[in-house]
XYZ file of C-alpha atoms in Angstrom:
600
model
C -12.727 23.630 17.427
C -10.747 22.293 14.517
C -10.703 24.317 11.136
C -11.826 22.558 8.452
C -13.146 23.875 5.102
C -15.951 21.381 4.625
C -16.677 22.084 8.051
C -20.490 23.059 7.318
C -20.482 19.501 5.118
C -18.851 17.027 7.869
C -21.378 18.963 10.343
C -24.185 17.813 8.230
C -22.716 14.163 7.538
C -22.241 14.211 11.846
C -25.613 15.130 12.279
C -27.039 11.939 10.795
C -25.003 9.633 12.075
C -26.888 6.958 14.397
C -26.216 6.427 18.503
C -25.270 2.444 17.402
C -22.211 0.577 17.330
C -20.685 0.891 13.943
C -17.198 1.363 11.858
C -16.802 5.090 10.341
C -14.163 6.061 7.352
C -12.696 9.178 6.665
C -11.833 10.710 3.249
C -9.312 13.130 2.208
C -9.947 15.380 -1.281
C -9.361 12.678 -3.393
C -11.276 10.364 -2.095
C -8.838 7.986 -0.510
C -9.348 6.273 2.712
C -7.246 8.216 5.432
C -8.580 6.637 8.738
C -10.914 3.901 9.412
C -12.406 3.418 13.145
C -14.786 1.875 15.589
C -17.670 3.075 17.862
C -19.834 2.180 20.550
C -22.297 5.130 19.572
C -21.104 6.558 16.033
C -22.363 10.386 16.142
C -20.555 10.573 19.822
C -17.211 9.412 18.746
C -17.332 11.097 15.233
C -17.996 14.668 16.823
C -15.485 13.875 19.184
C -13.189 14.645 16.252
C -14.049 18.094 15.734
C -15.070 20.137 18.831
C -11.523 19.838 20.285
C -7.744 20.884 20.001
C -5.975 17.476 20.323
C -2.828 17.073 22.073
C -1.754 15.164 19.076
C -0.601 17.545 16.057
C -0.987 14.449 13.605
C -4.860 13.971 14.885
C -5.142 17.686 14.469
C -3.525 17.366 11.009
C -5.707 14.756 10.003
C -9.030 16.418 10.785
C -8.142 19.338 8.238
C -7.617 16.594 5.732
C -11.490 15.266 6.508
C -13.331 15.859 3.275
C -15.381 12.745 3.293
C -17.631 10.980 6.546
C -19.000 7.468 5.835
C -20.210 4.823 8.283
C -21.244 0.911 8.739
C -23.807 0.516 11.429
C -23.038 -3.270 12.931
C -25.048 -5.386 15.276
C -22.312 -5.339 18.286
C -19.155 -3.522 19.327
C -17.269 -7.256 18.566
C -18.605 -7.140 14.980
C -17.738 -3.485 15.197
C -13.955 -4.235 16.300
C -13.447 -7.067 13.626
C -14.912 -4.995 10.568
C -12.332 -2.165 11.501
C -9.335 -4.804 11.575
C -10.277 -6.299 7.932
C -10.948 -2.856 6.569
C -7.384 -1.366 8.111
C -5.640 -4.570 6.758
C -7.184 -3.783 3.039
C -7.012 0.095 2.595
C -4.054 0.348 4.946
C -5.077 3.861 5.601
C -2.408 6.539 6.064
C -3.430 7.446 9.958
C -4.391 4.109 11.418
C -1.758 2.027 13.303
C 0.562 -0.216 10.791
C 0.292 -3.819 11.850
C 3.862 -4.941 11.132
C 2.849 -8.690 10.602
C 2.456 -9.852 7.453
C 3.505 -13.546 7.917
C 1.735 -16.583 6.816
C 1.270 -19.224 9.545
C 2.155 -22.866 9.074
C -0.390 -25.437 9.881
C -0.421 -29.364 10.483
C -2.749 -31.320 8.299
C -4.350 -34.503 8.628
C -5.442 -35.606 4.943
C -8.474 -37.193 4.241
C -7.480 -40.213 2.824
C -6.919 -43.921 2.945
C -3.645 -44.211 5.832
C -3.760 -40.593 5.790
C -0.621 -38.369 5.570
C 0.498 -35.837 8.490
C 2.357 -32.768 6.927
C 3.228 -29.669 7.229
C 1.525 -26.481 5.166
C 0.751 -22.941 4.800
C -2.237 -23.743 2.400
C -5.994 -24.371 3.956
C -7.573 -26.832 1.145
C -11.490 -27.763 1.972
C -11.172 -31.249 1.299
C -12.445 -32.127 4.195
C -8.788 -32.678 6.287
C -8.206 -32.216 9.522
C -5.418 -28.864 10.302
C -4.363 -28.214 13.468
C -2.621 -24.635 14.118
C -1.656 -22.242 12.544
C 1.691 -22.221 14.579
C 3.329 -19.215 15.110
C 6.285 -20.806 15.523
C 8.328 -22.840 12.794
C 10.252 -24.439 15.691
C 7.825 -25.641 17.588
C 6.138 -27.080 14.425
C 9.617 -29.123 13.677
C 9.494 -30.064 16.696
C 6.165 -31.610 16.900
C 7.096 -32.807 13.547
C 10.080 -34.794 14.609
C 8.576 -35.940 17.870
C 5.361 -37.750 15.378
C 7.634 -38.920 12.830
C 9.991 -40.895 15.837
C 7.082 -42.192 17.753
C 4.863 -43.439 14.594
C 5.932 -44.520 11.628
C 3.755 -42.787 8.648
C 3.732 -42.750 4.782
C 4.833 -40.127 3.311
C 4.184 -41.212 -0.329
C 1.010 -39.661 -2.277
C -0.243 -42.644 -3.724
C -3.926 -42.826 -3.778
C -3.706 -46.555 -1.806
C -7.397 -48.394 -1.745
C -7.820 -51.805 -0.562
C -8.326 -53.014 -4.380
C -5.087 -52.010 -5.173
C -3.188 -53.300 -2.450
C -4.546 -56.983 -2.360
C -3.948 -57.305 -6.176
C -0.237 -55.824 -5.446
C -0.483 -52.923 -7.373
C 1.968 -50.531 -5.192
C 5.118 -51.935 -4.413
C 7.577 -51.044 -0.973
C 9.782 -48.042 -1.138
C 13.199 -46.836 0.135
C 10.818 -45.083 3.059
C 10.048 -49.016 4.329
C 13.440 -50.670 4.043
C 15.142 -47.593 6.305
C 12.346 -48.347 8.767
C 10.550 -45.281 8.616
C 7.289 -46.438 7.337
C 4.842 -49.543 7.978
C 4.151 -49.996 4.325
C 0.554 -50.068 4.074
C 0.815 -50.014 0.402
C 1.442 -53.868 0.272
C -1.015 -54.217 3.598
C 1.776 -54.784 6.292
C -0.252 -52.733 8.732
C -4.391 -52.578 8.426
C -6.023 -49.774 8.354
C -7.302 -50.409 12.114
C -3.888 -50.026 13.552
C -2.882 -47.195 11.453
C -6.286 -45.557 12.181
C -5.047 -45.965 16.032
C -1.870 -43.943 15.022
C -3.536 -41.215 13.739
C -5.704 -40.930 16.591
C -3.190 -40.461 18.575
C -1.642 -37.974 16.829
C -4.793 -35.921 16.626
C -4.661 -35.997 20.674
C -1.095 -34.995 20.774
C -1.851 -31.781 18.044
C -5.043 -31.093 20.557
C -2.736 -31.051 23.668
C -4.082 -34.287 24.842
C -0.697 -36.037 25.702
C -2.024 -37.390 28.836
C -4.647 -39.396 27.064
C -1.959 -40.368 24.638
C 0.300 -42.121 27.654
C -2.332 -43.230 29.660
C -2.736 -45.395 26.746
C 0.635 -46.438 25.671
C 0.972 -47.308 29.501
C -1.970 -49.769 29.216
C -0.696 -51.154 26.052
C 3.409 -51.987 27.393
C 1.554 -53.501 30.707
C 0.049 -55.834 28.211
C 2.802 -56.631 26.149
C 4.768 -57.459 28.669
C 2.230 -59.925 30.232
C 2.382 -61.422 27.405
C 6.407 -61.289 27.319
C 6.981 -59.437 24.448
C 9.559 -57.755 25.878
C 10.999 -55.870 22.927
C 7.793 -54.353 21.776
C 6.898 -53.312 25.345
C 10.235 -51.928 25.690
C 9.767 -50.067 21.712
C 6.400 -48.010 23.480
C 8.640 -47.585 26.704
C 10.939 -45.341 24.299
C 7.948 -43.655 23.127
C 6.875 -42.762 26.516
C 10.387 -40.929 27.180
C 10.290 -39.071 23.889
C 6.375 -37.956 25.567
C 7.573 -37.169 28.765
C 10.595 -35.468 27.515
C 8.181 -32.939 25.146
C 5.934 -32.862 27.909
C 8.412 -31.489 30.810
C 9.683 -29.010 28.124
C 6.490 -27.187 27.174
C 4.537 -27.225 30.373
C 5.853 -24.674 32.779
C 2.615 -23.976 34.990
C -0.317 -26.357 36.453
C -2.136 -28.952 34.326
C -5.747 -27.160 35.115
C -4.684 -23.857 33.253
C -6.481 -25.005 29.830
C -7.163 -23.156 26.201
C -5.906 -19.484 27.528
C -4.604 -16.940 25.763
C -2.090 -14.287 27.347
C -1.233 -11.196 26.150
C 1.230 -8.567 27.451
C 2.170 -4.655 25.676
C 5.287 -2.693 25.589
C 5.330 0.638 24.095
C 7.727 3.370 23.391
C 7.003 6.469 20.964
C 6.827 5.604 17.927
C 5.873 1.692 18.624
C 3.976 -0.819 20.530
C 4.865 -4.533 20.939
C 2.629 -7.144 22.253
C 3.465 -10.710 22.458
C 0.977 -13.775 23.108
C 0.991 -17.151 24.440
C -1.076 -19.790 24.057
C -1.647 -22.184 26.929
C -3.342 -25.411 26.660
C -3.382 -28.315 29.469
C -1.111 -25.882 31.421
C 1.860 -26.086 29.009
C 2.509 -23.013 25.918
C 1.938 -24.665 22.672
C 2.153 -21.307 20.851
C 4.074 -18.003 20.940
C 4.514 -14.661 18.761
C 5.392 -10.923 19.258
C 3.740 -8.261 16.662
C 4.663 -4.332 16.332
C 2.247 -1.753 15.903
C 3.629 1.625 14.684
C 1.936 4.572 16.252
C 0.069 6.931 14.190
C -1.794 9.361 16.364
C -3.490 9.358 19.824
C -4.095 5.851 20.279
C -4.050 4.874 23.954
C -2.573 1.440 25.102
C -5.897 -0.178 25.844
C -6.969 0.734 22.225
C -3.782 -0.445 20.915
C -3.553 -3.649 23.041
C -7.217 -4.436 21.740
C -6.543 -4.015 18.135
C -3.772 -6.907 18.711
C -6.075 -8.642 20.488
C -8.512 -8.343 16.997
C -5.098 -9.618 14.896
C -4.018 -12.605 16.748
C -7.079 -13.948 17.622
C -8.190 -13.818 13.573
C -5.051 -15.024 12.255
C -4.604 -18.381 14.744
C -8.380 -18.565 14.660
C -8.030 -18.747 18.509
C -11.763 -19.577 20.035
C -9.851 -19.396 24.014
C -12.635 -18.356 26.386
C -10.091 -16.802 28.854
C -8.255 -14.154 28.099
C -5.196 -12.925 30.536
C -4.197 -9.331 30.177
C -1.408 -6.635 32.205
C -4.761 -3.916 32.674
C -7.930 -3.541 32.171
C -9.770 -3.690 28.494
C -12.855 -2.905 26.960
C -13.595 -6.731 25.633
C -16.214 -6.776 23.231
C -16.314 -10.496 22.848
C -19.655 -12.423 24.206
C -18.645 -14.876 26.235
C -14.863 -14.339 26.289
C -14.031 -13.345 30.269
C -10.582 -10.781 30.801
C -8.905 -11.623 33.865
C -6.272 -9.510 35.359
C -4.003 -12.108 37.694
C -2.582 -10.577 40.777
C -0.550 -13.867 42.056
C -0.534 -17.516 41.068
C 0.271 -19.296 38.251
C -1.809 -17.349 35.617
C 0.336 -14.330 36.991
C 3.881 -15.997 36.476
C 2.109 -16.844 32.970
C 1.690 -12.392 32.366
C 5.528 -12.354 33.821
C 6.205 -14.781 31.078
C 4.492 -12.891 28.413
C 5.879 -9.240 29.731
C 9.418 -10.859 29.610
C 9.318 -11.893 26.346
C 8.041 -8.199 24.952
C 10.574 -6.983 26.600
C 13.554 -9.584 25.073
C 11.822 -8.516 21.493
C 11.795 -4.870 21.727
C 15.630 -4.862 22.622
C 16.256 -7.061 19.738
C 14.196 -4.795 17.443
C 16.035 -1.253 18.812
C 19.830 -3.489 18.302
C 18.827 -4.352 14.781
C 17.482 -0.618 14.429
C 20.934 0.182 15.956
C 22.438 -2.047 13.582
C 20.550 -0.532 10.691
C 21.672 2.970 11.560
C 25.381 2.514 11.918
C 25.252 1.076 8.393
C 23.369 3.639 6.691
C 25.901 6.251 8.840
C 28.885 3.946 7.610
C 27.481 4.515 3.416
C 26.752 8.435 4.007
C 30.630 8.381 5.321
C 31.240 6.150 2.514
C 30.217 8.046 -0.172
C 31.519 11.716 1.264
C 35.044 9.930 1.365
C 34.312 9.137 -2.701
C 33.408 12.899 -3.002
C 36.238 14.398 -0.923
C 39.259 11.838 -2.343
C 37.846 11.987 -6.196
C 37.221 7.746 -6.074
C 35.790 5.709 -8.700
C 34.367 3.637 -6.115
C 33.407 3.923 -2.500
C 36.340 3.179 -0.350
C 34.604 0.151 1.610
C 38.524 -1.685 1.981
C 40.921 0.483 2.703
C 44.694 -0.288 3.829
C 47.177 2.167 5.202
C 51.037 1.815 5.543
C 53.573 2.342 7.409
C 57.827 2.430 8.143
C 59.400 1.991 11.155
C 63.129 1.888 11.978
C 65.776 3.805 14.055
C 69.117 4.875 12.697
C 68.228 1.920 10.126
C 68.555 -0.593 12.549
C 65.735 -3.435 12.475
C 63.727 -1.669 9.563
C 59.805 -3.061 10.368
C 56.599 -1.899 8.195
C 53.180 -2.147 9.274
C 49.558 -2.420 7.194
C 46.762 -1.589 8.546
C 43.241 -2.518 6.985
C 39.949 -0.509 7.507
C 36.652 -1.493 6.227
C 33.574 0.445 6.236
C 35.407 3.510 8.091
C 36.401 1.085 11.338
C 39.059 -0.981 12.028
C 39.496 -4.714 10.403
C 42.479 -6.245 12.797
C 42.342 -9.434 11.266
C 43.754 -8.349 8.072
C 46.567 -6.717 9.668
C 49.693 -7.560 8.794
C 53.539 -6.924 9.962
C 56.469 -6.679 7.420
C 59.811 -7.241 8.439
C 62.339 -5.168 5.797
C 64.461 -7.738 4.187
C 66.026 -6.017 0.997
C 66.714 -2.513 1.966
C 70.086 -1.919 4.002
C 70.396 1.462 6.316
C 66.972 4.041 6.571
C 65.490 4.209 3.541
C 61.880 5.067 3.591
C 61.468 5.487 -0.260
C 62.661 2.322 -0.829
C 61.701 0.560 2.161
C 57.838 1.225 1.164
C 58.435 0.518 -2.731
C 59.529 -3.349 -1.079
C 56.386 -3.525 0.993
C 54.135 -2.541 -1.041
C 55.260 -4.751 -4.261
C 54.918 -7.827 -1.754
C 52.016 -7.221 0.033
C 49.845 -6.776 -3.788
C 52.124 -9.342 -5.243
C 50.761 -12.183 -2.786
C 47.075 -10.897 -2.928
C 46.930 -11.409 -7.005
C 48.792 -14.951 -6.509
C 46.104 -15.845 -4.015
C 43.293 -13.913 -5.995
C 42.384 -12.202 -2.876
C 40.365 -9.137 -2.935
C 42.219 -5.724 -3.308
C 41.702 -2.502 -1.856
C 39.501 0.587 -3.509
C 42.248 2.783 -1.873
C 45.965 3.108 -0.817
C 46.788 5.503 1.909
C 50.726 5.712 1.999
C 52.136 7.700 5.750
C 54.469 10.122 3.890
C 54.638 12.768 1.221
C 55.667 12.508 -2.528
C 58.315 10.515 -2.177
C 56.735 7.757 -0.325
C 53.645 8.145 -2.579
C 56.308 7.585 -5.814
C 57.740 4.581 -4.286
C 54.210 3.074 -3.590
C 53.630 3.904 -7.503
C 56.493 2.050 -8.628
C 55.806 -1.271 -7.334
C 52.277 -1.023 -8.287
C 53.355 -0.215 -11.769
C 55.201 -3.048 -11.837
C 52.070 -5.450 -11.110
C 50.068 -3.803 -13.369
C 47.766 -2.205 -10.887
C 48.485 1.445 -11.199
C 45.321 3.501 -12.030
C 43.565 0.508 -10.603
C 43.530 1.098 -7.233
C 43.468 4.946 -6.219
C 46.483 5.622 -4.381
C 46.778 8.942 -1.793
C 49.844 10.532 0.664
C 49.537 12.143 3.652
C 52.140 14.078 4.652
C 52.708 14.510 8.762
C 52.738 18.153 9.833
C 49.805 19.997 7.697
C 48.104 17.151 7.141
C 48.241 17.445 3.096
C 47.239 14.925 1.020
C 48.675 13.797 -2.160
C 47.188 12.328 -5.637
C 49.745 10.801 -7.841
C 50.676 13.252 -10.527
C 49.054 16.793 -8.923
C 51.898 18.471 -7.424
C 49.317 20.668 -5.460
C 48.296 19.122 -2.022
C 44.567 18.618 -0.890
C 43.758 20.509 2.380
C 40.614 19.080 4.116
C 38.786 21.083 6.870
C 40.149 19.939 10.094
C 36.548 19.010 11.212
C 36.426 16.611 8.226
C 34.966 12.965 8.740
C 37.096 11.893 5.383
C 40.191 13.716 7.448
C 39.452 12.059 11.037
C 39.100 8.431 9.061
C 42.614 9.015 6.974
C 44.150 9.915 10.386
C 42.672 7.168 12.243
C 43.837 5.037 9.745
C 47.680 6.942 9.668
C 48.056 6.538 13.748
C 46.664 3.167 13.563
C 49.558 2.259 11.168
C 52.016 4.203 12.859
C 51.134 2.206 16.274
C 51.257 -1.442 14.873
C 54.653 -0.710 13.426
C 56.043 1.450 16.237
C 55.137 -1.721 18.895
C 56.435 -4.184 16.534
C 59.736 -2.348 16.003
C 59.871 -2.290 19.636
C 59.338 -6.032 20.049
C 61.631 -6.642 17.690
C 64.398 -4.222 19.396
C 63.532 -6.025 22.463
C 64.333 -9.704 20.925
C 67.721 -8.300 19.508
C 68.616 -6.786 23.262
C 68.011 -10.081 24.561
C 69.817 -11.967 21.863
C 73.149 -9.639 21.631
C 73.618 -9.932 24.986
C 73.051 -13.462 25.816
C 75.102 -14.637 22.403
C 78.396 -12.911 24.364
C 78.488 -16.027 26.312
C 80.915 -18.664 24.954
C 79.130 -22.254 24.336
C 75.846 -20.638 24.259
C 73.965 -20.939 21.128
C 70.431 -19.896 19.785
C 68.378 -22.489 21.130
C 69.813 -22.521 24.644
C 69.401 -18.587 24.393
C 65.698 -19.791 23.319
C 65.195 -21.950 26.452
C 66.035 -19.585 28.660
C 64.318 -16.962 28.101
C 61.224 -18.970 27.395
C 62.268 -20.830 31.138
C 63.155 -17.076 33.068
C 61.350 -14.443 30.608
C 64.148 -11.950 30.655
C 67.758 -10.916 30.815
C 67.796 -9.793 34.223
C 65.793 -13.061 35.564
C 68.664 -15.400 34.251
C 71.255 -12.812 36.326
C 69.196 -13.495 39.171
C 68.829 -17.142 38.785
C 70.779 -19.621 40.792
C 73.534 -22.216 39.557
C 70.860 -24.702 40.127
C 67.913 -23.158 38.497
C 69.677 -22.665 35.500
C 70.947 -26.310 35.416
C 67.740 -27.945 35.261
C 67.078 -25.272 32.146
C 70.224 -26.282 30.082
C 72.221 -28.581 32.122
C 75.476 -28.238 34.275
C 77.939 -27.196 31.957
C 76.155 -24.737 29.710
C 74.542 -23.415 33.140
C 78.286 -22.737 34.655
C 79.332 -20.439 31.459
C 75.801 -18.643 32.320
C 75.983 -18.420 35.879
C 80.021 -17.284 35.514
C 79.255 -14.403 32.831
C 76.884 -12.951 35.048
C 78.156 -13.153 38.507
């Protein structure tokens, strides 16, 4: 048995509790609502609490907290099931499951009115108007919306038309009319019969009725073209498409399957998803997924029946069939649980089970998602501590030189944001003012150019600098941004090759990071990323200046023709191995004889 130091109170409060269906609440020591639950027999289920070890340390945790026993006695376990869902939802009680649904369901409304309006709204007004929903999708709601709009042409103005007022010509045609998307009953261009006729038919089309709605249109084009009106039979024969065309989208299972709701449950540790589908004249007309985070020992029937409570309250869902993955305790009079084996109904659970599986592996990638970017501002802010920033370093770019013997001098920046690599900002410089291997100086020209273009194109700039070198590289990096007026603006650091020290401008002492670092392992990453983009650049340019010097040896052969042939033969040693002829439909006879000659 559980300890408990109001034991010999609760004991009491247990003892008096009635053998009926009912909704009990327990209290901590101040009084607030910790857990609220249902019952079929209250005094069973209450003791149930406290002559027992649970497997569950929370449960266990939460009967010491017990201070407090009070009940509702209800008529049935379905009133019993629907007073705990209202009472969770309002005290929101620390141990209960945590719907994670708080959205607000768009409906369709009817007004009642003369030519009534058809809009969409989140807002339930007793006015007597007809809504039809709530949707639980926005999509399917434009669609429907769309589809009305392009087979019927309805006001959308809120005058307050009467019959008075149009015969004495008191409302007068708007833009709505001359763009052809209204009738304009305000001057009486369509009676209130026809419109009336309109409406009706989009009242079967929000009930599901579509096949009522083209038997109808059917009978009406038959007629009109009896009568050869051609071009208004051939206006409802458009209107049929746009049906048929909704129609063969939504319904994915036999016509019979009517007013059915399906619900399937995925669960992992700390969560359980359940998704729902609404089936009416065998097609879905309404879909939605809901979490429910896990609290304490709530099995997957319980927790599959609480979302069962939720969905059916919040769409106001009065299905009479109900299919489900396993067997429930349904409280509902006259609702029947099936459990499909095969058929159509069980491709309709596939359905469901698919799509609660597609929304849990969204959820754990956004989770994912969510993870890597608090990771990336813990990193963040450790590199601020460790480097002495103002700022977080969230851009970062690193440089680099690259040259041998001074020949083809290259430089290379690298750009890192958020601790990973950003290769779209990288960028290539090719040396052009330095002469021989200078690193100093070579990095003073790189850096004044690539800053010097960023102000004149008032791009962003970096929150740090990280030069590849020691002092002297760091000095030269200094200069040039001295000379743009951005010294002290952006934090500037070295880092020297073999001990991995790193330099501040104007500390002639080195900082020495522990090896197992993560503000070390991102200034290194960022160093051998440098070092790589300028290392194969400087080869591809070493490789263009082979090709060149030994191609430009041949007399008559200039640039371009150089150009064409190794854009024709790739390399060197494909134009030695090329024949006369080959190289003559390249660059033509001559040139191809001074080719074919130096080589052979």
């Amino acid at each position: 048995m559980i300890k408990n130091k109001n034991i010999d109170h609760l004991k009491s409060l247990i003892s008096a509790l009635p053998e009926e269906p009912g909704v009990y609440q327990f209290f901590d020591e101040n009084s607030t609502i910790i857990y609220v639950g249902k019952a079929k027999r209250l005094k069973r289920r209450v003791a149930s609490y406290f002559n027992k070890l649970h497997d569950n340390a929370k449960t266990n945790i939460m009967v010491r907290k017990i201070s407090e026993i009070r009940h509702i006695v209800v008529n049935s376990e379905e009133d019993a099931l629907l007073l705990e869902n209202n009472l969770i939802k309002k005290h929101q009680p620390r141990y209960n499951v945590l719907l994670k649904d708080d959205k607000s369901f768009p409906w369709i409304c009817i007004k009642k009115e003369n030519f009534p309006r058809v809009f969409v709204t989140r807002n339930l007004v007793k006015d007597g108007s007809e809504y039809f929903g709530p949707y639980t999708s926005v999509k399917m709601v434009r669609t429907l919306m769309d589809m009305i709009r392009s087979l019927y042409k309805l006001r959308t103005c809120n005058l307050s038309l009467n019959s008075e007022g149009i015969l004495n010509g008191k409302f007068k045609l708007c833009l709505e009319y001359h763009i052809g998307n209204c009738k304009a009953p305000c001057e009486g261009k369509i009676n209130q019969e026809e419109y009336n006729e309109t409406i009706q038919a989009i009242r079967n089309i929000l009930k599901g009725n579509i096949r009522m709605v083209t038997s109808h249109l059917k009978e009406k084009m038959t007629d009109l073209a009896v009568e050869y009106r051609f071009e208004e039979a051939h206006a409802i024969k458009e209107k049929l498409e746009l049906l048929d065309k909704y129609q063969s989208k939504s319904t994915i299972v036999n016509p019979s399957i009517n007013n059915v709701d399906v619900y399937s449950i995925l669960e992992d540790e700390e969560s359980a998803y359940v998704n729902f589908l609404k089936v009416v004249n065998g097609a879905i007309i309404q879909a939605h997924t809901i979490e429910l985070k896990k609290k304490i020992e709530e099995s997957k029937e319980d927790l599959l029946l609480i979302a069962i409570t939720e969905i059916r309250q919040k769409i106001y869902s009065t299905a009479k069939e109900i299919l489900v993955p396993f067997e429930i305790d349904l409280p509902y009079t006259g609702v029947k649980c099936l459990i499909p084996q095969r058929g159509d109904k069980r491709k309709l659970l596939d359905l469901s089970l698919r799509n609660v599986k597609y929304y849990r592996l969204e959820k754990l990638k956004q989770g994912e998602k969510s993870r890597k970017q608090s990771n990336s501002d813990r990193i963040m802010e450790r590199m601020k501590t460790d480097l002495r920033l103002k700022d977080q370093p969230i851009h970062i770019e690193c440089f680099d030189n690259s040259n041998i013997q001074g020949t083809n001098p290259v430089a290379s920046c690298v750009v890192f944001r958020n601790g990973r690599p950003y290769k779209k900002d990288y960028r290539h410089f090719n040396i052009k003012t330095v002469v021989g291997a200078n690193d100093f100086a070579s990095m003073e020209e790189i850096i004044y150019r690539r800053y010097k273009r960023l102000l004149d194109e008032n791009q962003t700039l970096p929150q740090l600098i990280v030069i590849d070198g020691g002092k002297g590289q760091l000095g030269a990096a200094l200069n040039s941004l001295g000379k743009l007026d951005l010294r002290g603006k952006i934090s500037v650091i070295g880092i020297a090759k073999k001990l991995e020290e790193i330099y501040f401008p104007g500390d002639p002492y080195p900082l020495y990071l522990d090896k197992n670092s993560e503000t070390l392992k991102i200034i290194q990453h960022l160093r051998n990323e440098s070092h790589r983009f300028a290392i194969t650049f400087h080869r591809q340019k070493r490789s263009k200046a082979f090709i060149g010097s030994e191609l430009d040896k041949i007399d008559g052969i200039g640039p371009k023709t150089v150009q064409k042939l190794i854009q024709r033969f790739k390399s060197v040693d494909n134009v030695k191995k090329a024949t006369l002829s080959e190289i003559s439909e390249e660059i033509g006879s001559s040139k191809a004889l001074s080719v074919w000659k130096y080589f052979n």
